[in-house]
Amino acid sequence: SEISSTNGEDVFGSKYTSRTTNEYDIIASQAKRVSSDTNTVSENIFGGTVVTDSHVDYLYDELGNFTEKGAKGYTTTTSINIFGENSSTSTTNEYEIINGQPKLKYSQTGPDLVNPSGEAGSILKEVESALTGLVGAPEEKAQELAKKTGVEIAPEVKKNITLEYIKTIMDWFWKASTNVINCAVNVLRNIFKEKAIDINEGNIAKDAILVDVLSGVITPENAKGELKLSFYAILKSAEKQGVNLRAGNITIEQLKEINLPAVVRINRNHFVLIKGIDSDKVTYLDNGVETVKAISDFKYEWDGNVLTAQLPQAVAELTLKEMLEIRGSDQDPLTIYDTSPTIKDSKGNDIKPGKSSEILDYFTSDGKTKLGTCKWTNNYTWNDSIWVGGFSIEWNYTNPLNSGDTKHVTKTWQYGENAPTEPYPDPTKTKPADKDPGTYRDSTSPLDPISHTPDWTDTEHWKDNSQWV
């Protein structure tokens, strides 16, 4: 995280404080800013207080470049007048890429408070009441709530919970943009529907929210953006209704063998319910809408985590810590998953997918005698999320200084392996052996494998395991 704070006064002399938190993640082997949150508290000219919270998610593709949208976000503004009355609005912001950076394209402003009289309002009142009852409560009362939710209250929650702690979380829940009825609630609703369990989505959301608050998943520090419920919240909410699920990490072949339905997470942040799978396609419910996807695309999106009635033999169950860290919401994915990135050869030609070969002839330094031919072959396969390269070199040459001695050598190696240093030319200098920096032969300079005096002048390297630049 990167945090910065600013204090000052506007042109009317009203004071304000602003705090910005930037979060980073590793995307395509690079540290990228994935979100930015700014909280500003200011006075207005009428003596009231204005609280503005801005949230931006930055969207990248597999190579770490901005997607077509570039970013998405919103701004919520809450005004409190001198009589203590408040109002809240939310502005949804859409962006487009201009000169390589996301720029604001469109904004739409509307009210941002959950209707207290509606279903969501009713369940939030129950959540607030349950949490408030924990403040200063004796151990037996805390255990009573733990028993109702089926979870142990995390020690840090017991230690830190105060009315201010609860208020920060509840203020966030009461924003319509938090989206308390999200994908986790929807997969539970579909599971219960199949089991003929009569429970409305409001009570499902209440149970799941309480699990994550009491487990320490939801805290005042991360109460921003859309609500992200955990694998653990789904598991415990299902258990409360008599549906026992187990969490594990399995392969696509194991997924074909288990009993369905099963809850999985795709695109690193979204829960869906698998209904069927065969050799070609996967069918799942996405917020209640049936979706059919090619199994090759699904393999790329899925992280291998699953909630199911029975795990395959020898598959270890996920730990509590692992389940708490697997979270999902209805946000857009961080990357575009529809197509795999294109690989280009040294001349800039697309070679997606499959094989690229390059044949080079080599001569003596005076350019009069052909010494031999070197054939480079790069074989690429799309492995879930990256291009995996297999490299080979076939070297044929004649040594005019040794009675026309001829040599034929073939070397092969795979991505992640060290490239062979023989025969000449040195593969570590002429082609990528991994995504480490390397050099490529200057096409204008002769290469004499007899004297071994090549001129390596053009420095090139792998870019994110997909492009030789």
Coordinates of C-alpha atoms in Angstrom, one line a residue:
S1 CA 0.0 0.0 0.0
E2 CA 1.0 3.6 -0.6
I3 CA -0.6 6.3 1.6
S4 CA -0.5 10.1 1.3
S5 CA -2.3 12.8 3.3
T6 CA -3.0 16.4 2.6
N7 CA -4.4 19.2 4.9
G8 CA -5.4 22.7 3.7
E9 CA -8.0 25.4 3.2
D10 CA -10.1 26.3 0.2
V11 CA -10.5 29.8 -1.2
F12 CA -13.3 30.4 1.3
G13 CA -11.1 29.5 4.3
S14 CA -12.8 26.2 5.0
K15 CA -10.5 23.5 6.2
Y16 CA -10.2 20.1 4.6
T17 CA -8.2 16.9 5.1
S18 CA -7.6 14.3 2.4
R19 CA -6.1 10.8 2.5
T20 CA -5.3 8.7 -0.5
T21 CA -4.4 5.0 -0.4
N22 CA -3.1 3.2 -3.5
E23 CA -3.1 -0.6 -3.6
Y24 CA -0.7 -2.6 -5.8
D25 CA -0.6 -6.1 -7.2
I26 CA 1.8 -8.1 -9.4
I27 CA 0.4 -8.3 -12.9
A28 CA 2.6 -9.7 -15.7
S29 CA 5.6 -9.7 -13.3
Q30 CA 5.2 -6.0 -12.7
A31 CA 3.9 -4.1 -9.7
K32 CA 0.8 -2.3 -10.9
R33 CA -1.6 0.0 -9.1
V34 CA -4.9 -1.8 -9.0
S35 CA -7.0 0.6 -6.9
S36 CA -7.0 4.0 -5.4
D37 CA -9.1 5.3 -2.6
T38 CA -9.3 9.0 -1.5
N39 CA -11.2 10.2 1.6
T40 CA -11.8 13.9 1.9
V41 CA -13.5 15.6 4.9
S42 CA -14.2 19.3 4.5
E43 CA -16.4 22.1 5.9
N44 CA -18.9 23.9 3.8
I45 CA -19.7 27.6 4.0
F46 CA -22.8 26.9 6.0
G47 CA -20.9 25.1 8.8
G48 CA -21.8 21.6 7.8
T49 CA -19.5 18.7 7.0
V50 CA -18.9 17.1 3.6
V51 CA -17.4 13.6 3.3
T52 CA -16.3 12.5 -0.1
D53 CA -15.0 9.0 -0.9
S54 CA -13.6 8.2 -4.3
H55 CA -12.7 4.7 -5.4
V56 CA -11.0 3.7 -8.7
D57 CA -10.2 0.2 -10.0
Y58 CA -7.5 0.1 -12.7
L59 CA -8.1 -2.6 -15.3
Y60 CA -5.2 -4.4 -17.0
D61 CA -4.7 -7.1 -19.6
E62 CA -2.4 -10.1 -19.3
L63 CA 0.6 -8.1 -20.4
G64 CA 0.1 -5.4 -17.8
N65 CA -1.3 -2.9 -20.2
F66 CA -4.6 -1.0 -19.6
T67 CA -7.7 -2.6 -21.1
E68 CA -10.0 -0.8 -23.3
K69 CA -11.9 0.6 -20.3
G70 CA -8.7 1.3 -18.4
A71 CA -10.5 2.0 -15.2
K72 CA -13.8 2.2 -13.4
G73 CA -14.9 3.8 -10.2
Y74 CA -17.3 5.9 -8.2
T75 CA -17.4 8.9 -5.9
T76 CA -19.8 9.1 -2.9
T77 CA -20.6 12.3 -1.2
T78 CA -22.3 12.6 2.2
S79 CA -23.3 16.0 3.5
I80 CA -24.1 16.6 7.1
N81 CA -25.7 20.0 8.0
I82 CA -25.5 21.8 11.3
F83 CA -28.7 20.1 12.4
G84 CA -27.2 16.6 12.0
E85 CA -29.3 15.8 8.9
N86 CA -27.4 14.0 6.1
S87 CA -27.8 13.2 2.5
S88 CA -25.7 11.0 0.2
T89 CA -25.1 10.7 -3.5
S90 CA -23.0 8.4 -5.7
T91 CA -21.4 9.2 -9.0
T92 CA -20.4 6.3 -11.2
N93 CA -17.3 7.1 -13.4
E94 CA -16.4 5.5 -16.7
Y95 CA -13.0 5.9 -18.3
E96 CA -11.3 5.4 -21.7
I97 CA -7.6 5.1 -22.6
I98 CA -6.1 8.3 -24.0
N99 CA -2.3 8.5 -24.6
G100 CA -1.9 5.3 -22.6
Q101 CA -3.7 6.5 -19.5
P102 CA -7.3 6.2 -18.3
K103 CA -9.2 9.5 -18.6
L104 CA -12.7 10.2 -17.3
K105 CA -15.2 9.7 -20.1
Y106 CA -18.6 9.7 -18.4
S107 CA -20.2 10.3 -15.0
Q108 CA -23.7 9.6 -13.7
T109 CA -24.9 10.8 -10.3
G110 CA -27.7 9.4 -8.2
P111 CA -28.8 8.7 -4.6
D112 CA -26.5 6.3 -2.7
L113 CA -28.4 5.2 0.3
V114 CA -30.1 1.8 0.8
N115 CA -33.9 2.2 1.4
P116 CA -34.3 1.5 5.2
S117 CA -37.8 0.2 4.6
G118 CA -36.7 -2.3 1.9
E119 CA -35.4 -5.8 2.2
A120 CA -31.7 -4.8 2.2
G121 CA -32.5 -2.1 4.8
S122 CA -34.1 -4.6 7.1
I123 CA -31.2 -7.0 7.0
L124 CA -28.6 -4.2 7.5
K125 CA -30.5 -3.2 10.7
E126 CA -30.3 -6.8 11.9
V127 CA -26.5 -6.9 11.2
E128 CA -26.0 -3.6 13.0
S129 CA -28.0 -4.7 16.0
A130 CA -26.0 -8.0 16.2
L131 CA -22.6 -6.3 16.0
T132 CA -23.5 -3.5 18.4
G133 CA -24.5 -6.1 21.0
L134 CA -20.9 -7.3 21.0
V135 CA -19.4 -4.0 22.3
G136 CA -18.5 -4.5 25.9
A137 CA -20.6 -7.7 26.0
P138 CA -19.6 -10.6 28.4
E139 CA -18.0 -13.7 26.9
E140 CA -21.2 -15.7 27.1
K141 CA -23.1 -13.2 24.9
A142 CA -20.3 -13.2 22.3
Q143 CA -20.4 -17.0 22.2
E144 CA -24.1 -16.9 21.7
L145 CA -23.7 -14.8 18.5
A146 CA -20.8 -17.1 17.5
K147 CA -23.1 -20.1 17.9
K148 CA -25.8 -18.5 15.8
T149 CA -23.4 -17.8 12.9
G150 CA -21.4 -21.0 13.3
V151 CA -18.1 -19.2 13.4
E152 CA -15.5 -18.4 16.0
I153 CA -15.1 -14.6 16.5
A154 CA -11.6 -13.7 15.5
P155 CA -9.4 -12.5 18.5
E156 CA -8.6 -9.2 16.7
V157 CA -12.4 -8.5 16.3
K158 CA -13.0 -9.1 19.9
K159 CA -10.2 -6.8 20.8
N160 CA -10.9 -3.9 18.4
I161 CA -14.7 -3.8 18.1
T162 CA -16.2 -0.5 19.2
L163 CA -19.2 1.6 18.2
E164 CA -16.9 3.6 15.9
Y165 CA -15.6 0.3 14.4
I166 CA -19.1 -0.8 13.7
K167 CA -20.2 2.6 12.4
T168 CA -17.5 2.7 9.8
I169 CA -18.5 -0.7 8.5
M170 CA -22.2 0.1 8.6
D171 CA -21.9 3.4 6.9
W172 CA -20.3 1.5 4.0
F173 CA -23.0 -1.2 4.0
W174 CA -25.7 1.5 3.8
K175 CA -24.3 2.7 0.5
A176 CA -26.2 1.3 -2.5
S177 CA -22.9 1.1 -4.4
T178 CA -21.5 -1.5 -1.9
N179 CA -23.9 -4.0 -3.4
V180 CA -24.7 -6.3 -0.4
I181 CA -26.6 -8.7 -2.6
N182 CA -23.7 -9.9 -4.7
C183 CA -22.5 -13.0 -6.5
A184 CA -21.8 -14.9 -3.3
V185 CA -25.4 -14.4 -2.2
N186 CA -26.6 -15.5 -5.6
V187 CA -24.7 -18.8 -5.7
L188 CA -26.1 -19.6 -2.2
R189 CA -29.6 -18.7 -3.3
N190 CA -29.3 -21.1 -6.3
I191 CA -27.9 -23.9 -4.1
F192 CA -30.8 -23.5 -1.7
K193 CA -33.3 -23.4 -4.6
E194 CA -32.1 -26.7 -5.8
K195 CA -32.4 -28.1 -2.3
A196 CA -35.9 -26.7 -1.9
I197 CA -34.7 -24.6 1.1
D198 CA -37.0 -21.6 1.6
I199 CA -34.9 -18.6 2.5
N200 CA -34.9 -15.1 0.9
E201 CA -31.7 -13.5 -0.4
G202 CA -31.8 -10.8 2.4
N203 CA -31.3 -13.4 5.1
I204 CA -28.7 -15.2 3.0
A205 CA -26.8 -11.9 2.8
K206 CA -27.2 -11.2 6.5
D207 CA -25.7 -14.6 7.4
A208 CA -22.8 -14.2 5.0
I209 CA -22.0 -10.7 6.1
L210 CA -21.9 -11.6 9.7
V211 CA -19.6 -14.5 9.0
D212 CA -17.1 -12.2 7.3
V213 CA -17.3 -9.4 9.9
L214 CA -16.9 -11.8 12.8
S215 CA -14.0 -13.6 11.1
G216 CA -12.1 -10.4 10.5
V217 CA -12.5 -10.4 6.7
I218 CA -14.5 -7.2 6.7
T219 CA -12.9 -4.4 8.7
P220 CA -13.1 -0.6 8.9
E221 CA -9.8 -0.5 6.9
N222 CA -11.2 -2.3 3.9
A223 CA -14.8 -1.1 4.0
K224 CA -14.7 0.5 0.5
G225 CA -15.6 -0.4 -3.0
E226 CA -18.0 -3.3 -3.7
L227 CA -18.6 -5.9 -1.0
K228 CA -16.4 -8.9 -1.4
L229 CA -17.6 -12.0 0.5
S230 CA -15.4 -14.9 1.2
F231 CA -15.4 -18.7 0.4
Y232 CA -15.7 -19.2 4.1
A233 CA -18.8 -17.0 4.3
I234 CA -20.4 -19.2 1.6
L235 CA -19.4 -22.4 3.3
K236 CA -20.7 -21.4 6.7
S237 CA -23.9 -19.8 5.4
A238 CA -24.7 -23.0 3.5
E239 CA -23.9 -25.1 6.6
K240 CA -26.4 -23.0 8.7
Q241 CA -29.1 -24.2 6.3
G242 CA -28.0 -27.9 6.5
V243 CA -25.9 -27.9 3.3
N244 CA -22.4 -29.2 4.0
L245 CA -19.7 -28.0 1.6
R246 CA -16.0 -28.7 1.5
A247 CA -13.4 -26.4 0.0
G248 CA -10.4 -27.5 -2.0
N249 CA -8.2 -26.8 -5.0
I250 CA -8.5 -29.2 -7.8
T251 CA -7.7 -29.7 -11.5
I252 CA -10.1 -29.4 -14.4
E253 CA -10.1 -33.2 -14.8
Q254 CA -11.1 -33.6 -11.1
L255 CA -13.8 -31.0 -11.6
K256 CA -15.3 -33.3 -14.3
E257 CA -15.5 -36.2 -11.8
I258 CA -17.1 -34.5 -8.8
N259 CA -20.8 -34.2 -8.0
L260 CA -22.3 -31.0 -9.2
P261 CA -23.3 -28.2 -8.5
A262 CA -20.1 -26.7 -7.3
V263 CA -19.1 -23.1 -6.4
V264 CA -16.0 -21.8 -8.1
R265 CA -14.3 -18.4 -8.5
I266 CA -13.4 -17.0 -11.9
N267 CA -11.5 -14.0 -13.0
R268 CA -10.0 -13.8 -9.6
N269 CA -13.0 -12.0 -8.1
H270 CA -16.3 -13.5 -9.1
F271 CA -18.3 -16.6 -7.8
V272 CA -20.4 -18.7 -10.1
L273 CA -22.2 -22.1 -9.7
I274 CA -21.1 -24.9 -12.0
K275 CA -24.1 -26.9 -13.3
G276 CA -22.4 -29.2 -15.9
I277 CA -19.1 -29.9 -17.6
D278 CA -17.9 -32.2 -20.4
S279 CA -14.9 -32.4 -22.6
D280 CA -15.7 -29.2 -24.6
K281 CA -17.7 -26.9 -22.4
V282 CA -18.7 -25.7 -18.9
T283 CA -22.2 -24.6 -18.0
Y284 CA -22.7 -22.4 -15.0
L285 CA -25.1 -19.9 -13.4
D286 CA -23.7 -16.4 -13.2
N287 CA -26.0 -14.4 -10.9
G288 CA -28.8 -16.7 -11.9
V289 CA -28.1 -16.5 -15.7
E290 CA -27.1 -19.7 -17.4
T291 CA -23.8 -19.3 -19.2
V292 CA -22.0 -21.8 -21.5
K293 CA -18.3 -21.4 -22.0
A294 CA -15.6 -23.3 -23.9
I295 CA -13.6 -25.4 -21.4
S296 CA -10.3 -23.9 -22.7
D297 CA -11.6 -20.4 -21.8
F298 CA -12.9 -21.5 -18.5
K299 CA -9.6 -23.1 -17.5
Y300 CA -8.0 -19.8 -18.0
E301 CA -10.5 -17.9 -15.9
W302 CA -10.8 -20.4 -13.0
D303 CA -8.2 -20.4 -10.2
G304 CA -8.8 -24.1 -9.3
N305 CA -10.7 -23.4 -6.0
V306 CA -14.0 -25.1 -5.5
L307 CA -16.8 -25.6 -2.9
T308 CA -18.5 -28.9 -3.3
A309 CA -20.3 -31.6 -1.3
Q310 CA -17.4 -34.1 -1.8
L311 CA -13.8 -33.5 -2.8
P312 CA -11.8 -36.0 -4.8
Q313 CA -9.7 -38.5 -2.8
A314 CA -6.3 -37.2 -1.7
V315 CA -7.3 -33.6 -2.2
A316 CA -6.6 -31.6 0.9
E317 CA -9.2 -29.2 2.3
L318 CA -8.4 -25.5 2.2
T319 CA -7.4 -24.0 5.5
L320 CA -9.4 -21.3 7.2
K321 CA -6.9 -18.7 6.2
E322 CA -7.1 -19.8 2.6
M323 CA -10.9 -19.7 2.5
L324 CA -10.9 -16.2 4.1
E325 CA -8.6 -14.9 1.4
I326 CA -10.7 -16.2 -1.5
R327 CA -13.2 -13.4 -2.0
G328 CA -15.6 -12.4 -4.7
S329 CA -17.9 -9.5 -5.9
D330 CA -19.7 -8.4 -9.0
Q331 CA -16.8 -6.2 -10.1
D332 CA -15.5 -6.4 -13.7
P333 CA -12.4 -8.6 -14.1
L334 CA -9.0 -7.0 -13.9
T335 CA -8.0 -8.5 -17.2
I336 CA -9.6 -9.3 -20.5
Y337 CA -9.9 -13.1 -20.8
D338 CA -11.4 -13.5 -24.2
T339 CA -8.2 -13.9 -26.2
S340 CA -4.7 -14.9 -25.4
P341 CA -1.9 -12.4 -26.2
T342 CA -0.2 -12.5 -29.6
I343 CA 3.4 -13.6 -29.8
K344 CA 5.6 -11.9 -32.4
D345 CA 8.8 -13.2 -34.0
S346 CA 12.0 -11.2 -34.3
K347 CA 10.7 -9.5 -37.4
G348 CA 7.4 -8.5 -35.7
N349 CA 5.2 -11.1 -37.4
D350 CA 2.4 -12.6 -35.5
I351 CA 2.9 -16.3 -34.7
K352 CA -0.2 -17.1 -32.5
P353 CA -0.5 -19.9 -31.9
G354 CA 1.9 -22.7 -32.8
K355 CA 5.3 -22.7 -34.5
S356 CA 7.7 -20.1 -35.8
S357 CA 10.9 -21.0 -37.7
E358 CA 13.7 -18.8 -38.8
I359 CA 16.5 -19.9 -41.1
L360 CA 19.8 -17.9 -41.0
D361 CA 22.8 -18.5 -43.3
Y362 CA 26.3 -17.8 -41.9
F363 CA 29.4 -16.9 -43.8
T364 CA 33.1 -16.2 -43.1
S365 CA 34.1 -12.7 -42.2
D366 CA 34.8 -11.8 -45.7
G367 CA 31.4 -12.9 -46.7
K368 CA 32.7 -15.2 -49.5
T369 CA 32.3 -18.7 -48.0
K370 CA 29.1 -20.1 -46.6
L371 CA 29.7 -21.9 -43.4
G372 CA 26.3 -23.3 -42.7
T373 CA 22.7 -22.8 -41.8
C374 CA 21.1 -22.3 -38.5
K375 CA 17.4 -23.0 -38.1
W376 CA 15.6 -21.6 -35.1
T377 CA 12.2 -23.1 -34.1
N378 CA 10.0 -21.7 -31.4
N379 CA 6.9 -23.8 -30.5
Y380 CA 4.3 -22.1 -28.4
T381 CA 1.3 -23.5 -26.5
W382 CA -1.3 -21.6 -24.5
N383 CA -1.1 -23.0 -21.0
D384 CA -4.1 -21.6 -19.0
S385 CA -2.7 -18.1 -18.6
I386 CA 0.7 -17.8 -20.3
W387 CA 2.4 -18.8 -23.6
V388 CA 4.8 -21.6 -22.9
G389 CA 7.7 -21.7 -25.4
G390 CA 9.7 -24.7 -26.5
F391 CA 12.8 -23.8 -28.4
S392 CA 15.1 -25.8 -30.7
I393 CA 18.1 -25.0 -32.8
E394 CA 19.4 -27.0 -35.8
W395 CA 22.9 -26.1 -36.8
N396 CA 24.7 -27.3 -39.9
Y397 CA 28.1 -26.1 -40.9
T398 CA 31.3 -26.9 -42.8
N399 CA 34.7 -26.0 -41.5
P400 CA 36.9 -25.0 -44.5
L401 CA 39.9 -24.8 -42.3
N402 CA 39.7 -28.5 -41.4
S403 CA 39.4 -30.3 -44.7
G404 CA 35.7 -29.5 -45.1
D405 CA 34.7 -31.1 -41.7
T406 CA 30.9 -30.9 -41.4
K407 CA 28.8 -30.9 -38.3
H408 CA 25.1 -31.3 -37.7
V409 CA 23.7 -30.6 -34.2
T410 CA 20.2 -30.2 -32.9
K411 CA 19.5 -28.8 -29.5
T412 CA 16.1 -28.4 -27.8
W413 CA 15.0 -26.8 -24.5
Q414 CA 11.8 -25.7 -22.8
Y415 CA 10.6 -22.5 -21.2
G416 CA 12.3 -22.2 -17.8
E417 CA 15.2 -24.3 -18.7
N418 CA 18.7 -22.9 -19.4
A419 CA 19.4 -22.7 -23.1
P420 CA 22.3 -24.7 -24.4
T421 CA 25.6 -22.8 -25.0
E422 CA 26.6 -25.1 -28.0
P423 CA 26.5 -25.2 -30.9
Y424 CA 27.3 -21.7 -32.2
P425 CA 25.6 -19.3 -32.4
D426 CA 25.0 -19.0 -28.6
P427 CA 21.2 -19.4 -28.1
T428 CA 21.4 -17.3 -25.0
K429 CA 22.5 -14.4 -27.1
T430 CA 20.4 -15.0 -30.2
K431 CA 17.1 -16.0 -28.9
P432 CA 15.2 -15.8 -25.6
A433 CA 15.8 -18.8 -23.4
D434 CA 13.4 -17.5 -20.7
K435 CA 12.0 -14.1 -20.0
D436 CA 15.4 -12.9 -18.9
P437 CA 17.1 -10.1 -20.9
G438 CA 19.3 -11.2 -23.8
T439 CA 20.8 -9.9 -27.0
Y440 CA 20.1 -10.5 -30.6
R441 CA 22.6 -10.6 -33.4
D442 CA 22.9 -7.4 -35.4
S443 CA 21.7 -8.5 -38.8
T444 CA 24.3 -6.2 -40.5
S445 CA 27.2 -7.8 -38.7
P446 CA 28.8 -11.1 -39.9
L447 CA 28.9 -14.1 -37.6
D448 CA 31.9 -16.3 -38.0
P449 CA 31.5 -19.5 -35.8
I450 CA 35.1 -20.5 -36.6
S451 CA 36.8 -17.4 -35.0
H452 CA 33.8 -17.0 -32.6
T453 CA 33.8 -13.2 -32.9
P454 CA 30.2 -12.2 -33.3
D455 CA 29.1 -8.6 -32.9
W456 CA 26.1 -8.6 -30.5
T457 CA 24.8 -5.1 -30.6
D458 CA 21.0 -5.1 -30.5
T459 CA 19.8 -5.7 -27.0
E460 CA 16.4 -7.3 -26.8
H461 CA 14.4 -9.2 -24.2
W462 CA 11.2 -11.0 -23.5
K463 CA 8.3 -8.9 -22.5
D464 CA 6.0 -10.7 -20.1
N465 CA 6.7 -14.1 -21.6
S466 CA 4.8 -13.2 -24.8
Q467 CA 6.7 -10.8 -27.0
W468 CA 10.3 -10.6 -28.0
V469 CA 11.2 -6.8 -28.1

